[in-house]
Amino acid sequence: MIVRERRLARPDAVLKGHETGAGPTVLLLHAGGERRRVWTPVTDVLAEAGFRCVAFDQRGHGDSAGSPRTLALCADDVAAMLHAEPPGCVVVGASLGGLAAIAALGDPAVRAGVAGLVLVDVVPGLDPGRVRRFLAAGGLLDTHAGLVEDILAGVPRLREITARLDLPILLVRGGDGSPVTDDDVDRLLRQAPHAAVTRIPGAGHLIARDRPVALAETLAAVTTEWPALALLRGLGAERVSHPGGHLLGHLRRVRDQVAEWGGSRRARLAALCHATYGTDGFPHPLLPPDRRARLRAAIGDDAEALVHLYDVCDRSKTYAHLGATPLPLTDRFTGETVPLTADDLTDFAVLTIANELDVARTAALTTETRSGIRALIAALGAYVPGISRRALADPALF
């Protein structure tokens, strides 16, 4: 895995970091007393799963200069890190990193560029006595006494920010060695009822050290679609009418159907974003095809390539050749023909069937149109026979 060094100049310090992988961006913020290398086993898994991972040594840690005297300084650093990244970044913060992330998200301009927040064994509603005892037991209280007291004084503000966050939130708890209690979790869920909580057994407070692969797998499973959903909402997908309600609802239903059929991560992400550039049957683009970089940053190059193929498809010319392998797909904008084979052809067929089936379930169609959908799904059975048979048995097609 190629590692690229990063450098971020701050008014009073230079922060050192690195990035690896390609795809949707995950910013990883380590705990107090740690350094960015603690994330390496996590980023190895995430990069392999199709994420771009960025990690810095926080000020006064590792290779970064400066002093973490106050939480505000750490939060300003996080804001600067996020401003250097594309919109739709997922923020993962462990302990101090999580609190600095919450503080940074108090700024609406920072919040606008974030797709979701993962808190790794930390909550905004800290109990002062328990925090001091926990840090003292680990020999950290005296080292960072000023910062600790500053954070504890700012707990009401952290709670207030958390209650206002309109972002997906995931709390990842450790096992028996975690200082986060059930009462802490209950308070978080009262502040942010939409938050999700999961636990990684066998881990203490420093989950990235104790169970890095389990943590990475949890992050990959839960946050995969956060950047895509942030982009779709930002582009107004909930304001575009579509049979069954609005476009975002349709996109999610198609994604759910592809997932039910066992579609790959690529196919699920493409299903969620499949009408981003508009289609031959739904000419209402959220993005013009010459701004593909925004969608690539949200779902990765591979999934975006499938969305682009699906959206530029000239259906009348392409569908005339269904059954052929490779399938010659004609671009409705350029007139060029691209041969679809292997995974491209399979995923294209699955996506097409899922889309047509949702239309049949939600739209008021004539008998002739419904019959045409049946014929199309039957023809796509040349590439995905099992899925075609399941779709053709759906009552919506009769």
Coordinates of C-alpha atoms in Angstrom, one line a residue:
M1 CA 0.0 0.0 0.0
I2 CA 1.4 3.4 -1.0
V3 CA 1.7 5.9 1.8
R4 CA 1.8 9.6 1.0
E5 CA 3.2 12.1 3.5
R6 CA 1.1 15.1 4.5
R7 CA 2.0 18.4 6.1
L8 CA -0.4 21.0 7.5
A9 CA 0.9 24.4 8.5
R10 CA -0.9 26.0 11.4
P11 CA -0.3 29.5 12.9
D12 CA 1.8 28.1 15.7
A13 CA 2.7 24.6 14.6
V14 CA 3.3 22.2 11.7
L15 CA 1.2 19.0 11.8
K16 CA 2.6 15.9 10.1
G17 CA 0.5 13.2 8.7
H18 CA 0.0 10.6 5.9
E19 CA -2.7 9.3 3.6
T20 CA -3.2 5.9 1.9
G21 CA -5.8 4.4 -0.4
A22 CA -8.3 5.9 -2.8
G23 CA -12.0 6.5 -2.6
P24 CA -14.3 8.2 0.0
T25 CA -12.1 10.0 2.6
V26 CA -11.9 8.9 6.3
L27 CA -10.1 11.3 8.6
L28 CA -8.7 9.4 11.7
L29 CA -8.0 11.3 14.9
H30 CA -6.0 9.5 17.5
A31 CA -6.4 9.5 21.3
G32 CA -4.3 11.7 23.7
G33 CA -0.9 10.2 24.3
E34 CA -1.0 8.3 21.0
R35 CA 0.2 9.1 17.5
R36 CA -1.1 8.5 14.0
R37 CA 0.8 5.2 13.5
V38 CA -1.7 3.6 15.8
W39 CA -4.2 3.7 12.9
T40 CA -2.0 1.7 10.5
P41 CA -3.7 -1.7 11.0
V42 CA -7.0 0.0 10.6
T43 CA -6.1 1.9 7.5
D44 CA -4.7 -1.2 5.9
V45 CA -8.1 -2.8 6.1
L46 CA -10.0 0.4 5.1
A47 CA -7.8 1.1 2.1
E48 CA -8.2 -2.4 0.9
A49 CA -12.0 -2.0 1.2
G50 CA -11.9 1.1 -1.0
F51 CA -11.4 4.1 1.3
R52 CA -8.9 6.9 1.3
C53 CA -7.5 7.3 4.8
V54 CA -5.9 10.4 6.3
A55 CA -4.3 10.5 9.7
F56 CA -2.3 13.3 11.4
D57 CA -0.3 13.4 14.6
Q58 CA -2.3 15.8 16.7
R59 CA -0.4 18.8 18.0
G60 CA 2.3 17.9 20.6
H61 CA 2.1 14.3 19.6
G62 CA 4.4 12.2 17.4
D63 CA 6.0 14.3 14.6
S64 CA 3.7 17.3 15.0
A65 CA 4.8 20.4 16.8
G66 CA 2.8 22.7 19.1
S67 CA 1.2 22.2 22.4
P68 CA -2.3 20.8 23.0
R69 CA -3.1 23.3 25.8
T70 CA -6.8 23.6 25.1
L71 CA -9.5 21.6 23.3
A72 CA -10.2 24.7 21.1
L73 CA -6.6 24.5 19.6
C74 CA -7.1 20.8 18.8
A75 CA -10.6 21.6 17.3
D76 CA -9.1 24.3 15.1
D77 CA -6.5 21.8 13.9
V78 CA -9.3 19.4 13.0
A79 CA -11.2 22.1 11.2
A80 CA -8.0 22.9 9.1
M81 CA -7.6 19.2 8.3
L82 CA -11.2 19.0 7.1
H83 CA -10.9 22.1 5.0
A84 CA -8.0 20.4 3.2
E85 CA -10.2 17.4 2.2
P86 CA -13.0 17.0 -0.3
P87 CA -16.6 17.4 1.0
G88 CA -18.2 14.3 2.4
C89 CA -15.4 13.2 4.7
V90 CA -16.1 10.7 7.5
V91 CA -14.5 11.7 10.8
V92 CA -13.3 9.0 13.2
G93 CA -12.2 10.3 16.6
A94 CA -10.8 8.2 19.5
S95 CA -11.0 9.8 22.9
L96 CA -9.3 13.2 22.6
G97 CA -9.7 13.0 18.8
G98 CA -13.4 12.4 19.2
L99 CA -13.9 15.4 21.5
A100 CA -11.8 17.6 19.2
A101 CA -14.0 16.5 16.3
I102 CA -17.2 17.4 18.2
A103 CA -15.8 20.8 19.1
A104 CA -14.8 21.4 15.5
L105 CA -18.3 20.4 14.2
G106 CA -19.8 23.3 16.3
D107 CA -18.9 25.5 13.3
P108 CA -21.5 25.1 10.5
A109 CA -18.9 25.7 7.8
V110 CA -16.9 22.7 9.1
R111 CA -20.0 20.6 9.6
A112 CA -21.1 21.2 6.0
G113 CA -18.1 19.2 4.7
V114 CA -18.6 16.2 6.9
A115 CA -20.6 13.1 6.0
G116 CA -20.7 11.5 9.5
L117 CA -18.9 11.1 12.8
V118 CA -17.6 8.0 14.5
L119 CA -16.7 8.3 18.2
V120 CA -14.3 5.6 19.3
D121 CA -14.9 4.9 23.0
V122 CA -15.7 8.5 23.9
V123 CA -18.8 10.5 24.7
P124 CA -19.4 14.2 25.1
G125 CA -21.0 13.8 28.5
L126 CA -17.9 13.1 30.5
D127 CA -18.0 12.4 34.2
P128 CA -15.2 14.5 35.7
G129 CA -14.4 12.3 38.6
R130 CA -14.3 9.1 36.5
V131 CA -12.2 10.8 33.8
R132 CA -9.6 11.9 36.3
R133 CA -9.4 8.5 38.0
F134 CA -9.1 6.7 34.6
L135 CA -6.3 9.1 33.4
A136 CA -4.5 8.9 36.7
A137 CA -4.5 5.1 36.6
G138 CA -2.8 5.3 33.2
G139 CA -0.3 8.0 34.3
L140 CA -1.7 10.6 31.9
L141 CA -3.4 13.0 34.3
D142 CA -0.3 15.0 35.3
T143 CA 1.1 15.0 31.8
H144 CA -2.0 16.7 30.4
A145 CA -3.6 18.2 33.4
G146 CA -4.3 21.6 31.8
L147 CA -5.9 20.1 28.8
V148 CA -8.0 17.7 30.9
E149 CA -9.4 20.5 33.0
D150 CA -10.1 22.6 29.9
I151 CA -12.0 19.7 28.3
L152 CA -14.0 19.0 31.5
A153 CA -15.0 22.7 31.7
G154 CA -16.3 22.5 28.1
V155 CA -18.5 19.5 28.6
P156 CA -21.8 21.5 28.5
R157 CA -20.7 23.0 25.1
L158 CA -19.8 19.5 23.8
R159 CA -23.2 18.2 24.8
E160 CA -24.9 21.2 23.1
I161 CA -23.0 20.7 19.8
T162 CA -23.8 16.9 19.8
A163 CA -27.5 17.6 20.3
R164 CA -27.5 19.8 17.2
L165 CA -25.6 17.5 14.9
D166 CA -27.7 16.5 11.9
L167 CA -25.1 14.0 10.8
P168 CA -24.9 10.2 11.2
I169 CA -23.2 9.3 14.5
L170 CA -21.7 6.0 15.5
L171 CA -20.3 5.3 18.9
V172 CA -18.0 2.3 19.0
R173 CA -17.5 1.1 22.5
G174 CA -14.8 -1.1 23.9
G175 CA -15.4 -4.2 26.0
D176 CA -14.9 -4.6 29.8
G177 CA -11.8 -2.3 29.8
S178 CA -13.8 0.7 28.5
P179 CA -14.5 3.6 30.8
V180 CA -17.7 4.3 28.8
T181 CA -20.7 3.1 30.8
D182 CA -24.3 2.2 29.9
D183 CA -25.4 5.4 31.5
D184 CA -23.0 7.4 29.3
V185 CA -24.6 5.7 26.2
D186 CA -28.1 6.5 27.4
R187 CA -27.2 10.1 27.8
L188 CA -25.7 10.2 24.3
L189 CA -28.8 8.7 22.8
R190 CA -31.0 11.3 24.6
Q191 CA -28.8 14.0 23.1
A192 CA -28.6 12.5 19.7
P193 CA -31.5 9.9 19.3
H194 CA -30.4 9.1 15.7
A195 CA -26.9 7.9 16.9
A196 CA -26.1 4.2 16.6
V197 CA -24.0 2.2 19.1
T198 CA -21.9 -0.9 18.7
R199 CA -19.5 -2.7 20.9
I200 CA -16.2 -4.5 20.2
P201 CA -15.6 -7.2 22.8
G202 CA -12.1 -7.8 24.0
A203 CA -11.1 -4.2 23.5
G204 CA -10.3 -1.6 26.2
H205 CA -10.4 2.2 25.7
L206 CA -7.8 2.1 22.9
I207 CA -9.7 0.0 20.4
A208 CA -7.4 0.8 17.6
R209 CA -4.6 -0.9 19.5
D210 CA -6.6 -3.8 21.0
R211 CA -8.9 -4.8 18.1
P212 CA -7.8 -2.8 15.0
V213 CA -9.2 -5.2 12.4
A214 CA -12.6 -5.5 14.1
L215 CA -12.7 -1.7 14.4
A216 CA -11.8 -1.3 10.7
E217 CA -14.5 -3.8 9.6
T218 CA -17.1 -2.0 11.7
L219 CA -16.1 1.3 10.1
A220 CA -16.2 -0.1 6.6
A221 CA -19.6 -1.8 7.2
V222 CA -21.4 1.2 8.8
T223 CA -19.9 4.3 7.1
T224 CA -19.7 3.0 3.5
E225 CA -22.7 5.0 2.3
W226 CA -22.4 8.1 4.4
P227 CA -20.5 10.2 1.9
A228 CA -22.9 9.2 -0.9
L229 CA -25.9 10.1 1.1
A230 CA -24.4 13.4 2.1
L231 CA -23.8 14.2 -1.6
L232 CA -27.2 13.1 -2.7
R233 CA -28.9 15.2 0.0
G234 CA -26.7 18.2 -0.8
L235 CA -27.6 17.9 -4.5
G236 CA -31.3 17.9 -3.6
A237 CA -32.3 14.3 -4.3
E238 CA -35.1 14.6 -1.7
R239 CA -36.6 17.5 -3.6
V240 CA -36.8 15.7 -6.9
S241 CA -40.2 13.9 -7.5
H242 CA -40.1 10.3 -8.5
P243 CA -42.7 7.5 -8.4
G244 CA -43.1 6.4 -4.8
G245 CA -42.3 9.8 -3.4
H246 CA -38.9 11.4 -4.1
L247 CA -35.7 10.4 -5.9
L248 CA -33.7 9.7 -2.8
G249 CA -36.4 7.2 -1.7
H250 CA -36.2 5.5 -5.0
L251 CA -32.4 5.3 -4.9
R252 CA -32.5 3.8 -1.5
R253 CA -35.0 1.2 -2.5
V254 CA -33.0 0.2 -5.5
R255 CA -29.9 -0.1 -3.2
D256 CA -31.8 -2.2 -0.8
Q257 CA -33.0 -4.5 -3.6
V258 CA -29.4 -5.0 -4.9
A259 CA -28.2 -5.7 -1.4
E260 CA -31.0 -8.3 -0.9
W261 CA -29.8 -10.0 -4.0
G262 CA -26.2 -10.2 -2.6
G263 CA -24.8 -7.4 -4.8
S264 CA -21.2 -6.3 -4.3
R265 CA -20.2 -3.2 -2.4
R266 CA -19.6 -1.6 -5.8
A267 CA -23.0 -2.5 -7.1
R268 CA -24.7 -1.3 -3.9
L269 CA -23.0 2.1 -4.0
A270 CA -23.8 2.4 -7.7
A271 CA -27.4 1.5 -7.0
L272 CA -27.6 4.3 -4.4
C273 CA -26.3 6.8 -6.9
H274 CA -27.5 5.3 -10.1
A275 CA -29.4 8.4 -11.4
T276 CA -26.9 11.0 -10.4
Y277 CA -26.2 12.1 -14.0
G278 CA -29.8 11.4 -15.1
T279 CA -30.7 8.5 -17.3
D280 CA -32.3 7.8 -20.6
G281 CA -35.6 7.1 -18.8
F282 CA -35.2 9.9 -16.1
P283 CA -33.5 13.0 -17.6
H284 CA -33.2 14.9 -14.3
P285 CA -29.4 15.0 -13.5
L286 CA -28.2 15.9 -10.0
L287 CA -24.8 16.5 -11.5
P288 CA -23.7 17.0 -15.1
P289 CA -21.5 14.2 -16.5
D290 CA -18.5 16.6 -16.7
R291 CA -18.4 16.9 -12.9
R292 CA -17.7 13.2 -12.2
A293 CA -15.0 14.0 -9.6
R294 CA -17.6 14.8 -7.0
L295 CA -19.2 11.4 -7.2
R296 CA -15.9 9.7 -7.4
A297 CA -14.9 11.3 -4.1
A298 CA -18.1 10.0 -2.5
I299 CA -18.2 6.4 -3.8
G300 CA -14.8 5.7 -5.4
D301 CA -13.7 5.3 -9.0
D302 CA -15.0 1.8 -9.5
A303 CA -18.6 2.4 -8.4
E304 CA -18.7 5.8 -10.2
A305 CA -17.7 4.1 -13.4
L306 CA -20.7 1.8 -13.2
V307 CA -23.0 4.8 -12.5
H308 CA -21.6 6.6 -15.5
L309 CA -22.1 3.5 -17.7
Y310 CA -25.7 3.2 -16.5
D311 CA -26.6 6.8 -17.0
V312 CA -25.1 7.4 -20.4
C313 CA -26.7 4.2 -21.8
D314 CA -28.8 4.8 -24.9
R315 CA -31.4 2.2 -24.0
S316 CA -33.1 1.7 -27.4
K317 CA -29.8 1.0 -29.1
T318 CA -28.2 -1.0 -26.2
Y319 CA -31.2 -3.1 -25.3
A320 CA -31.6 -4.2 -28.9
H321 CA -28.4 -6.4 -28.3
L322 CA -29.4 -7.9 -25.0
G323 CA -28.2 -11.5 -24.8
A324 CA -25.0 -10.7 -26.6
T325 CA -21.7 -11.1 -24.7
P326 CA -20.0 -8.7 -24.7
L327 CA -23.0 -6.3 -24.6
P328 CA -22.3 -3.3 -26.8
L329 CA -23.5 -0.3 -24.8
T330 CA -24.1 2.9 -26.8
D331 CA -23.4 6.3 -25.1
R332 CA -26.4 8.5 -25.6
F333 CA -24.3 11.6 -25.5
T334 CA -21.3 10.7 -27.8
G335 CA -22.8 7.8 -29.8
E336 CA -19.7 5.7 -29.0
T337 CA -20.0 2.0 -28.2
V338 CA -18.4 0.4 -25.1
P339 CA -18.3 -3.5 -24.8
L340 CA -19.6 -4.6 -21.4
T341 CA -18.1 -7.8 -20.0
A342 CA -17.5 -9.6 -16.8
D343 CA -18.3 -7.7 -13.6
D344 CA -19.5 -4.6 -15.5
L345 CA -22.0 -6.6 -17.4
T346 CA -23.3 -8.5 -14.3
D347 CA -23.6 -5.3 -12.2
F348 CA -25.2 -3.4 -15.1
A349 CA -27.8 -6.2 -15.4
V350 CA -28.5 -6.4 -11.7
L351 CA -28.8 -2.6 -11.4
T352 CA -31.2 -2.4 -14.4
I353 CA -33.4 -5.1 -13.0
A354 CA -33.6 -3.6 -9.5
N355 CA -34.4 -0.2 -11.0
E356 CA -37.2 -1.5 -13.3
L357 CA -38.7 -3.6 -10.5
D358 CA -38.9 -0.6 -8.2
V359 CA -40.6 1.4 -10.9
A360 CA -43.1 -1.4 -11.4
R361 CA -43.8 -1.5 -7.7
T362 CA -44.3 2.3 -7.3
A363 CA -45.6 3.8 -10.5
A364 CA -49.0 3.8 -12.2
L365 CA -48.1 1.9 -15.4
T366 CA -50.1 0.8 -18.4
T367 CA -50.4 -2.9 -19.1
E368 CA -48.2 -2.4 -22.1
T369 CA -45.5 -0.7 -20.1
R370 CA -45.6 -3.4 -17.4
S371 CA -45.3 -6.0 -20.1
G372 CA -42.3 -4.2 -21.5
I373 CA -40.6 -4.3 -18.1
R374 CA -41.2 -8.0 -17.9
A375 CA -39.7 -8.5 -21.3
L376 CA -36.6 -6.5 -20.4
I377 CA -36.0 -8.4 -17.1
A378 CA -36.4 -11.7 -19.0
A379 CA -33.8 -10.6 -21.6
L380 CA -31.4 -9.6 -18.8
G381 CA -31.6 -13.1 -17.5
A382 CA -29.0 -14.0 -20.1
Y383 CA -26.5 -12.4 -17.7
V384 CA -28.0 -13.0 -14.2
P385 CA -30.5 -15.8 -14.6
G386 CA -31.2 -16.4 -10.9
I387 CA -32.0 -12.7 -10.2
S388 CA -34.1 -12.4 -13.3
R389 CA -36.2 -15.4 -12.2
R390 CA -36.7 -13.9 -8.8
A391 CA -37.7 -10.5 -10.2
L392 CA -40.1 -12.0 -12.7
A393 CA -42.0 -13.7 -9.9
D394 CA -42.7 -10.4 -8.2
P395 CA -46.5 -9.5 -8.1
A396 CA -45.8 -6.0 -9.3
L397 CA -45.0 -7.4 -12.8
F398 CA -48.4 -9.1 -13.2

